[in-house]
Amino acid sequence: MPKIKIDGFQLFCMMIIFMFGSNLLLDIGKGAKQDVWIVNLLSTLFGCSLYFVYISLYKKYPDLPMTGYIRKIWGKYFGGLFSFCYIIYFVYLASRVLRDFEELLISSTYRRTSIITLGICMVLVLIYGAHLGVEAFARVTCICFAILIAGLLILNIMFVLGGYTKLENLQPVLGNGWGKVWKELIPTGITVPFGELITFTMILPYLNKKSSAVKVGLLAIIIGGVSLTLNSIILLSVLGPDAVLRSNFPALTAVSYINIADFIERLDSFILVLMIILGFIKISIFFFCAIIGAADLFQMKPSPVFIYLVGGVIFVSSLMIAPSYQAHIDEGLTVVPYLLHLPLLIGVPILLLITSYIKQKIKPTVS
């Protein structure tokens, strides 16, 4: 691995912002209505379990990204094929998140601006970040983390002090039974965002203290899961379950309610800045993982031309991924979780771990 190192706090900030990502924007699991917070809590528990699978593989191959140890476990050709699939998968996820934030900007502030123009501007910033490297990006993430936590804390205080929260919107708890909760939990809730943490199997080899990977990762998942749960509770108590379900961007809708003494109002731009920071960090992590994976698989040093090429593919894919935003959302909730998320985020890592244990048991016998 290159001599690039990040510390535990930088990894923690990256993981927290990554989990927030488009989840704060879209409020994943809102189909469960007033029980969405239960979906988030259960997803957190599953996320901790799944992280142990990822970290077990990392402990066996601490100096290799996922694309590297797949080939170690499953062989050069079969493993290489799956490594290539993960590179394409990271590019695909980056393009999906980019489309989310392109649509957010168009629907909120830049109604007369072309989606192509917005996409080009965002991708150019992403390419610049990729040029600076993982270390510089990790330092910027810490600054963004402080801004986000302060901003979200201020907004939540305004919701409470302004009297916009109505806890009766959370009732009845499990009024529709467990059916809708399980429907939202499987497969979307168990894969987004905690299953997506598989991307950090590409970044963990850069960690300066290998032993801190377990503690930092679990702490980030627990804090991130609790924060997403509280966010769901705030949105439900402000908007109500039906309004949350109808809204494409519940967080943006909720912020538009704030009006304190006719002085503090129209905070849409404020929440928009926070959301763009979240989007930039999450897309960048997918971008870095695709570049790291390609460099490892093809044994090459990432050149500026290659970085521009990957950025261009992400941009074009974000436009072609669906004819409309509603089609994009439907695909992300009904097709992608079954065809991509479950096999690549859960199935393959578990099979890799089982195969590595079998090979470990067989080798001493053969010797």
Short mmCIF file of C-alpha atoms in Angstrom, two decimals:
data_model
loop_
_atom_site.label_atom_id
_atom_site.label_comp_id
_atom_site.label_asym_id
_atom_site.label_seq_id
_atom_site.Cartn_x
_atom_site.Cartn_y
_atom_site.Cartn_z
CA MET A 1 0.00 0.00 0.00
CA PRO A 2 1.17 3.57 -0.56
CA LYS A 3 2.52 5.45 2.47
CA ILE A 4 -0.77 7.22 3.11
CA LYS A 5 -2.17 7.14 6.62
CA ILE A 6 -5.34 8.31 8.33
CA ASP A 7 -6.00 8.22 12.06
CA GLY A 8 -8.94 6.83 14.00
CA PHE A 9 -10.75 10.14 14.43
CA GLN A 10 -10.59 10.85 10.70
CA LEU A 11 -12.00 7.39 9.99
CA PHE A 12 -14.76 8.02 12.56
CA CYS A 13 -15.74 11.33 10.90
CA MET A 14 -15.75 9.74 7.46
CA MET A 15 -17.97 6.87 8.59
CA ILE A 16 -20.47 9.13 10.40
CA ILE A 17 -20.87 11.51 7.45
CA PHE A 18 -21.04 8.57 5.04
CA MET A 19 -23.89 7.01 7.02
CA PHE A 20 -25.72 10.33 7.20
CA GLY A 21 -25.18 10.84 3.46
CA SER A 22 -28.46 10.76 1.59
CA ASN A 23 -30.24 9.15 4.58
CA LEU A 24 -30.81 12.50 6.28
CA LEU A 25 -31.98 13.80 2.90
CA LEU A 26 -34.41 10.99 1.99
CA ASP A 27 -35.20 9.50 5.43
CA ILE A 28 -34.79 5.86 4.40
CA GLY A 29 -37.49 3.59 5.84
CA LYS A 30 -40.20 6.25 5.91
CA GLY A 31 -42.64 3.71 4.42
CA ALA A 32 -43.03 2.39 7.98
CA LYS A 33 -44.62 5.79 8.79
CA GLN A 34 -44.57 6.50 12.55
CA ASP A 35 -42.44 3.38 13.15
CA VAL A 36 -39.54 4.46 10.96
CA TRP A 37 -37.42 5.03 14.09
CA ILE A 38 -37.81 1.33 14.94
CA VAL A 39 -36.48 0.46 11.48
CA ASN A 40 -33.42 2.63 12.14
CA LEU A 41 -32.74 1.03 15.52
CA LEU A 42 -32.99 -2.52 14.14
CA SER A 43 -30.82 -1.53 11.17
CA THR A 44 -28.16 -0.32 13.59
CA LEU A 45 -28.06 -3.69 15.35
CA PHE A 46 -27.73 -5.49 12.03
CA GLY A 47 -25.06 -2.98 10.94
CA CYS A 48 -22.92 -3.87 13.95
CA SER A 49 -23.20 -7.59 13.10
CA LEU A 50 -22.35 -7.02 9.46
CA TYR A 51 -19.36 -4.84 10.38
CA PHE A 52 -17.90 -7.80 12.28
CA VAL A 53 -17.89 -9.73 8.99
CA TYR A 54 -16.05 -6.90 7.24
CA ILE A 55 -13.59 -6.44 10.07
CA SER A 56 -12.88 -10.18 10.30
CA LEU A 57 -11.78 -10.15 6.67
CA TYR A 58 -9.73 -7.01 7.29
CA LYS A 59 -7.91 -8.65 10.22
CA LYS A 60 -6.86 -11.51 7.98
CA TYR A 61 -5.56 -9.16 5.27
CA PRO A 62 -4.85 -5.81 7.01
CA ASP A 63 -2.68 -4.43 4.21
CA LEU A 64 -5.00 -5.26 1.31
CA PRO A 65 -8.18 -3.56 0.10
CA MET A 66 -11.19 -5.76 -0.56
CA THR A 67 -10.35 -6.08 -4.25
CA GLY A 68 -6.98 -7.49 -3.17
CA TYR A 69 -8.06 -10.14 -0.71
CA ILE A 70 -10.92 -11.32 -2.93
CA ARG A 71 -8.23 -12.49 -5.37
CA LYS A 72 -6.24 -14.03 -2.52
CA ILE A 73 -9.25 -16.04 -1.37
CA TRP A 74 -11.01 -16.89 -4.64
CA GLY A 75 -8.07 -16.91 -7.04
CA LYS A 76 -6.70 -14.59 -9.69
CA TYR A 77 -9.42 -14.98 -12.31
CA PHE A 78 -12.61 -15.73 -10.37
CA GLY A 79 -11.62 -13.27 -7.64
CA GLY A 80 -10.54 -10.73 -10.25
CA LEU A 81 -13.99 -10.88 -11.82
CA PHE A 82 -15.65 -10.05 -8.51
CA SER A 83 -13.10 -7.32 -7.83
CA PHE A 84 -14.04 -5.71 -11.13
CA CYS A 85 -17.73 -6.03 -10.22
CA TYR A 86 -17.12 -4.11 -7.00
CA ILE A 87 -15.33 -1.32 -8.87
CA ILE A 88 -18.35 -0.95 -11.17
CA TYR A 89 -20.61 -1.14 -8.13
CA PHE A 90 -18.82 1.77 -6.41
CA VAL A 91 -19.10 3.85 -9.58
CA TYR A 92 -22.80 2.99 -9.82
CA LEU A 93 -23.48 3.98 -6.20
CA ALA A 94 -21.60 7.25 -6.69
CA SER A 95 -23.78 8.05 -9.70
CA ARG A 96 -26.97 7.25 -7.73
CA VAL A 97 -26.05 9.56 -4.87
CA LEU A 98 -24.98 12.26 -7.35
CA ARG A 99 -28.42 12.04 -8.98
CA ASP A 100 -30.07 12.42 -5.56
CA PHE A 101 -28.28 15.69 -4.93
CA GLU A 102 -28.71 16.97 -8.47
CA GLU A 103 -32.46 16.56 -8.01
CA LEU A 104 -32.30 18.20 -4.59
CA LEU A 105 -30.67 21.33 -6.04
CA ILE A 106 -33.08 21.52 -8.98
CA SER A 107 -36.19 21.11 -6.84
CA SER A 108 -35.09 23.58 -4.16
CA THR A 109 -32.97 26.44 -5.47
CA TYR A 110 -31.80 25.98 -9.06
CA ARG A 111 -35.14 25.36 -10.76
CA ARG A 112 -34.05 27.00 -14.01
CA THR A 113 -30.62 25.38 -14.10
CA SER A 114 -29.93 22.33 -16.23
CA ILE A 115 -29.18 19.09 -14.41
CA ILE A 116 -26.18 18.73 -16.75
CA THR A 117 -24.69 22.01 -15.55
CA LEU A 118 -25.13 21.07 -11.90
CA GLY A 119 -23.67 17.62 -12.50
CA ILE A 120 -20.58 18.99 -14.25
CA CYS A 121 -19.91 21.47 -11.43
CA MET A 122 -20.22 18.78 -8.76
CA VAL A 123 -18.09 16.25 -10.62
CA LEU A 124 -15.30 18.80 -11.18
CA VAL A 125 -15.13 19.38 -7.42
CA LEU A 126 -15.06 15.61 -6.87
CA ILE A 127 -12.20 15.21 -9.36
CA TYR A 128 -10.25 17.97 -7.63
CA GLY A 129 -10.75 16.21 -4.29
CA ALA A 130 -9.55 12.92 -5.79
CA HIS A 131 -6.41 14.67 -7.06
CA LEU A 132 -5.57 15.85 -3.53
CA GLY A 133 -5.64 12.29 -2.21
CA VAL A 134 -7.08 10.34 0.71
CA GLU A 135 -5.08 12.12 3.46
CA ALA A 136 -6.17 15.60 2.42
CA PHE A 137 -9.74 14.40 1.98
CA ALA A 138 -9.74 12.86 5.50
CA ARG A 139 -8.59 16.18 7.02
CA VAL A 140 -11.33 18.07 5.19
CA THR A 141 -13.87 15.52 6.42
CA CYS A 142 -13.03 16.40 10.05
CA ILE A 143 -13.79 20.07 9.36
CA CYS A 144 -17.04 19.14 7.60
CA PHE A 145 -17.95 16.91 10.54
CA ALA A 146 -17.71 19.83 12.97
CA ILE A 147 -19.82 22.06 10.69
CA LEU A 148 -22.48 19.38 10.23
CA ILE A 149 -22.83 18.51 13.92
CA ALA A 150 -23.08 22.19 14.89
CA GLY A 151 -25.59 22.89 12.10
CA LEU A 152 -27.83 19.91 12.83
CA LEU A 153 -27.75 20.63 16.57
CA ILE A 154 -28.86 24.24 15.97
CA LEU A 155 -31.71 23.12 13.70
CA ASN A 156 -32.98 20.54 16.17
CA ILE A 157 -32.89 23.08 19.01
CA MET A 158 -34.96 25.44 16.83
CA PHE A 159 -37.52 22.70 16.17
CA VAL A 160 -37.91 22.03 19.91
CA LEU A 161 -37.79 25.62 21.21
CA GLY A 162 -40.02 26.85 18.40
CA GLY A 163 -42.73 24.39 19.43
CA TYR A 164 -42.82 22.58 16.09
CA THR A 165 -42.45 19.08 17.54
CA LYS A 166 -45.63 17.12 18.30
CA LEU A 167 -44.85 13.79 19.91
CA GLU A 168 -48.38 12.55 19.27
CA ASN A 169 -47.30 12.14 15.64
CA LEU A 170 -45.24 9.14 16.83
CA GLN A 171 -48.34 7.30 17.96
CA PRO A 172 -49.61 4.64 17.78
CA VAL A 173 -46.37 2.71 18.08
CA LEU A 174 -46.60 -0.40 15.87
CA GLY A 175 -50.15 0.62 15.02
CA ASN A 176 -49.83 -1.34 11.77
CA GLY A 177 -48.02 -4.25 13.37
CA TRP A 178 -44.54 -5.48 12.47
CA GLY A 179 -45.39 -6.02 8.79
CA LYS A 180 -44.37 -2.58 7.47
CA VAL A 181 -41.35 -2.47 9.76
CA TRP A 182 -39.97 -5.75 8.35
CA LYS A 183 -40.83 -4.64 4.81
CA GLU A 184 -38.73 -1.48 5.23
CA LEU A 185 -36.00 -3.28 7.14
CA ILE A 186 -35.50 -6.08 4.58
CA PRO A 187 -33.72 -5.48 2.31
CA THR A 188 -33.38 -1.66 2.24
CA GLY A 189 -32.94 -1.02 5.95
CA ILE A 190 -30.24 -3.67 6.45
CA THR A 191 -28.22 -2.55 3.44
CA VAL A 192 -28.51 1.27 3.45
CA PRO A 193 -26.48 2.82 4.98
CA PHE A 194 -24.83 0.17 7.16
CA GLY A 195 -24.27 -2.42 4.45
CA GLU A 196 -22.70 0.29 2.30
CA LEU A 197 -19.92 0.49 4.89
CA ILE A 198 -18.30 -2.25 2.83
CA THR A 199 -16.69 0.67 0.98
CA PHE A 200 -14.45 1.19 4.02
CA THR A 201 -12.84 -2.19 3.38
CA MET A 202 -11.04 -0.24 0.65
CA ILE A 203 -9.93 2.50 3.08
CA LEU A 204 -9.11 0.54 6.26
CA PRO A 205 -5.63 -0.48 4.97
CA TYR A 206 -4.68 3.22 5.21
CA LEU A 207 -5.44 3.29 8.96
CA ASN A 208 -2.31 4.07 10.99
CA LYS A 209 -3.39 1.96 14.01
CA LYS A 210 -4.83 -1.30 12.78
CA SER A 211 -6.13 -2.24 16.22
CA SER A 212 -8.47 0.76 16.36
CA ALA A 213 -10.56 -0.38 13.36
CA VAL A 214 -13.03 -2.39 15.49
CA LYS A 215 -13.55 0.21 18.22
CA VAL A 216 -13.79 3.19 15.86
CA GLY A 217 -16.10 1.38 13.43
CA LEU A 218 -18.55 0.11 16.05
CA LEU A 219 -18.63 3.48 17.81
CA ALA A 220 -19.37 5.22 14.51
CA ILE A 221 -22.16 2.75 13.65
CA ILE A 222 -23.83 3.09 17.06
CA ILE A 223 -23.62 6.90 17.14
CA GLY A 224 -24.66 7.13 13.49
CA GLY A 225 -27.61 4.77 14.02
CA VAL A 226 -28.82 6.63 17.11
CA SER A 227 -28.47 9.96 15.26
CA LEU A 228 -30.50 8.68 12.30
CA THR A 229 -33.15 7.42 14.73
CA LEU A 230 -33.37 10.82 16.43
CA ASN A 231 -33.54 12.49 13.02
CA SER A 232 -36.51 10.30 12.08
CA ILE A 233 -38.24 11.14 15.36
CA ILE A 234 -37.73 14.89 14.79
CA LEU A 235 -39.05 14.73 11.21
CA LEU A 236 -42.06 12.66 12.25
CA SER A 237 -42.90 14.93 15.16
CA VAL A 238 -42.64 18.05 12.97
CA LEU A 239 -44.30 16.87 9.75
CA GLY A 240 -46.34 13.82 10.72
CA PRO A 241 -45.99 10.37 9.09
CA ASP A 242 -48.16 11.12 6.04
CA ALA A 243 -46.30 14.33 5.15
CA VAL A 244 -42.94 12.56 5.56
CA LEU A 245 -44.08 9.77 3.26
CA ARG A 246 -45.31 12.19 0.56
CA SER A 247 -42.25 14.45 0.61
CA ASN A 248 -39.28 13.69 -1.64
CA PHE A 249 -36.98 15.57 0.74
CA PRO A 250 -38.53 15.55 4.26
CA ALA A 251 -35.63 17.42 5.90
CA LEU A 252 -35.97 20.33 3.47
CA THR A 253 -39.74 20.43 4.02
CA ALA A 254 -39.37 20.42 7.81
CA VAL A 255 -36.85 23.29 7.81
CA SER A 256 -39.25 25.45 5.77
CA TYR A 257 -41.61 25.41 8.82
CA ILE A 258 -39.16 27.31 11.02
CA ASN A 259 -40.22 30.90 11.71
CA ILE A 260 -39.11 32.28 15.07
CA ALA A 261 -40.39 35.81 15.87
CA ASP A 262 -40.57 36.60 12.14
CA PHE A 263 -36.79 36.98 12.33
CA ILE A 264 -35.30 33.50 11.97
CA GLU A 265 -36.92 31.99 8.90
CA ARG A 266 -36.25 30.72 5.37
CA LEU A 267 -33.44 28.42 6.47
CA ASP A 268 -33.70 26.33 3.31
CA SER A 269 -30.30 27.57 2.11
CA PHE A 270 -28.73 26.63 5.44
CA ILE A 271 -29.95 23.01 5.33
CA LEU A 272 -29.05 22.89 1.64
CA VAL A 273 -25.40 23.67 2.42
CA LEU A 274 -25.33 20.90 5.03
CA MET A 275 -26.89 18.44 2.59
CA ILE A 276 -24.40 19.31 -0.16
CA ILE A 277 -21.52 18.67 2.27
CA LEU A 278 -23.04 15.26 3.08
CA GLY A 279 -23.45 14.45 -0.61
CA PHE A 280 -19.92 15.55 -1.50
CA ILE A 281 -18.34 13.38 1.21
CA LYS A 282 -20.39 10.27 0.38
CA ILE A 283 -19.85 10.49 -3.39
CA SER A 284 -16.13 11.17 -2.84
CA ILE A 285 -15.76 8.02 -0.73
CA PHE A 286 -17.34 5.92 -3.47
CA PHE A 287 -15.09 7.73 -5.99
CA PHE A 288 -11.95 6.97 -3.96
CA CYS A 289 -12.95 3.32 -3.54
CA ALA A 290 -13.42 2.90 -7.29
CA ILE A 291 -9.99 4.44 -7.95
CA ILE A 292 -8.27 2.41 -5.21
CA GLY A 293 -9.91 -0.78 -6.48
CA ALA A 294 -8.91 -0.16 -10.10
CA ALA A 295 -5.34 0.69 -9.10
CA ASP A 296 -5.11 -2.53 -7.07
CA LEU A 297 -6.76 -4.78 -9.68
CA PHE A 298 -4.82 -3.50 -12.68
CA GLN A 299 -1.60 -2.83 -10.74
CA MET A 300 -1.30 0.78 -11.86
CA LYS A 301 -0.83 4.21 -10.36
CA PRO A 302 -3.95 6.40 -10.71
CA SER A 303 -3.20 9.05 -13.31
CA PRO A 304 -5.06 12.35 -13.78
CA VAL A 305 -6.52 10.97 -17.02
CA PHE A 306 -7.91 7.94 -15.22
CA ILE A 307 -9.42 10.10 -12.46
CA TYR A 308 -11.11 12.30 -15.07
CA LEU A 309 -12.36 9.18 -16.84
CA VAL A 310 -13.97 7.76 -13.68
CA GLY A 311 -15.48 11.17 -12.89
CA GLY A 312 -16.91 11.37 -16.40
CA VAL A 313 -18.46 7.91 -16.11
CA ILE A 314 -20.08 8.86 -12.78
CA PHE A 315 -21.48 12.06 -14.30
CA VAL A 316 -22.91 10.38 -17.42
CA SER A 317 -24.33 7.50 -15.36
CA SER A 318 -26.12 9.92 -13.02
CA LEU A 319 -27.99 11.34 -16.03
CA MET A 320 -28.75 8.00 -17.71
CA ILE A 321 -29.58 6.04 -14.57
CA ALA A 322 -33.31 6.80 -14.83
CA PRO A 323 -35.59 8.93 -17.05
CA SER A 324 -37.09 10.76 -14.06
CA TYR A 325 -36.45 11.23 -10.36
CA GLN A 326 -39.44 9.09 -9.40
CA ALA A 327 -38.15 6.25 -11.59
CA HIS A 328 -34.74 6.71 -9.97
CA ILE A 329 -36.26 6.39 -6.47
CA ASP A 330 -38.40 3.38 -7.45
CA GLU A 331 -35.35 1.62 -8.88
CA GLY A 332 -33.35 2.35 -5.74
CA LEU A 333 -36.04 0.95 -3.43
CA THR A 334 -37.41 -2.02 -5.38
CA VAL A 335 -34.71 -3.29 -7.76
CA VAL A 336 -31.23 -2.34 -6.52
CA PRO A 337 -31.57 -3.77 -2.96
CA TYR A 338 -32.41 -7.26 -4.25
CA LEU A 339 -30.16 -7.46 -7.32
CA LEU A 340 -27.09 -5.61 -6.02
CA HIS A 341 -27.14 -4.73 -2.32
CA LEU A 342 -28.01 -8.13 -0.84
CA PRO A 343 -25.51 -10.15 -2.94
CA LEU A 344 -22.60 -7.68 -2.86
CA LEU A 345 -22.99 -6.19 0.61
CA ILE A 346 -23.98 -9.32 2.52
CA GLY A 347 -23.73 -12.49 0.42
CA VAL A 348 -20.22 -12.14 -1.02
CA PRO A 349 -18.52 -10.97 2.23
CA ILE A 350 -20.03 -13.88 4.19
CA LEU A 351 -18.94 -16.37 1.50
CA LEU A 352 -15.45 -14.83 1.48
CA LEU A 353 -15.18 -15.21 5.26
CA ILE A 354 -16.39 -18.84 5.12
CA THR A 355 -13.97 -19.66 2.28
CA SER A 356 -11.02 -18.08 4.10
CA TYR A 357 -11.78 -20.12 7.25
CA ILE A 358 -12.04 -23.34 5.21
CA LYS A 359 -8.74 -22.64 3.46
CA GLN A 360 -7.13 -21.86 6.80
CA LYS A 361 -8.27 -25.23 8.21
CA ILE A 362 -7.26 -27.18 5.09
CA LYS A 363 -3.71 -25.78 4.80
CA PRO A 364 -2.33 -27.31 8.04
CA THR A 365 -3.87 -30.67 7.08
CA VAL A 366 -2.26 -30.57 3.64
CA SER A 367 1.09 -29.62 5.15
#
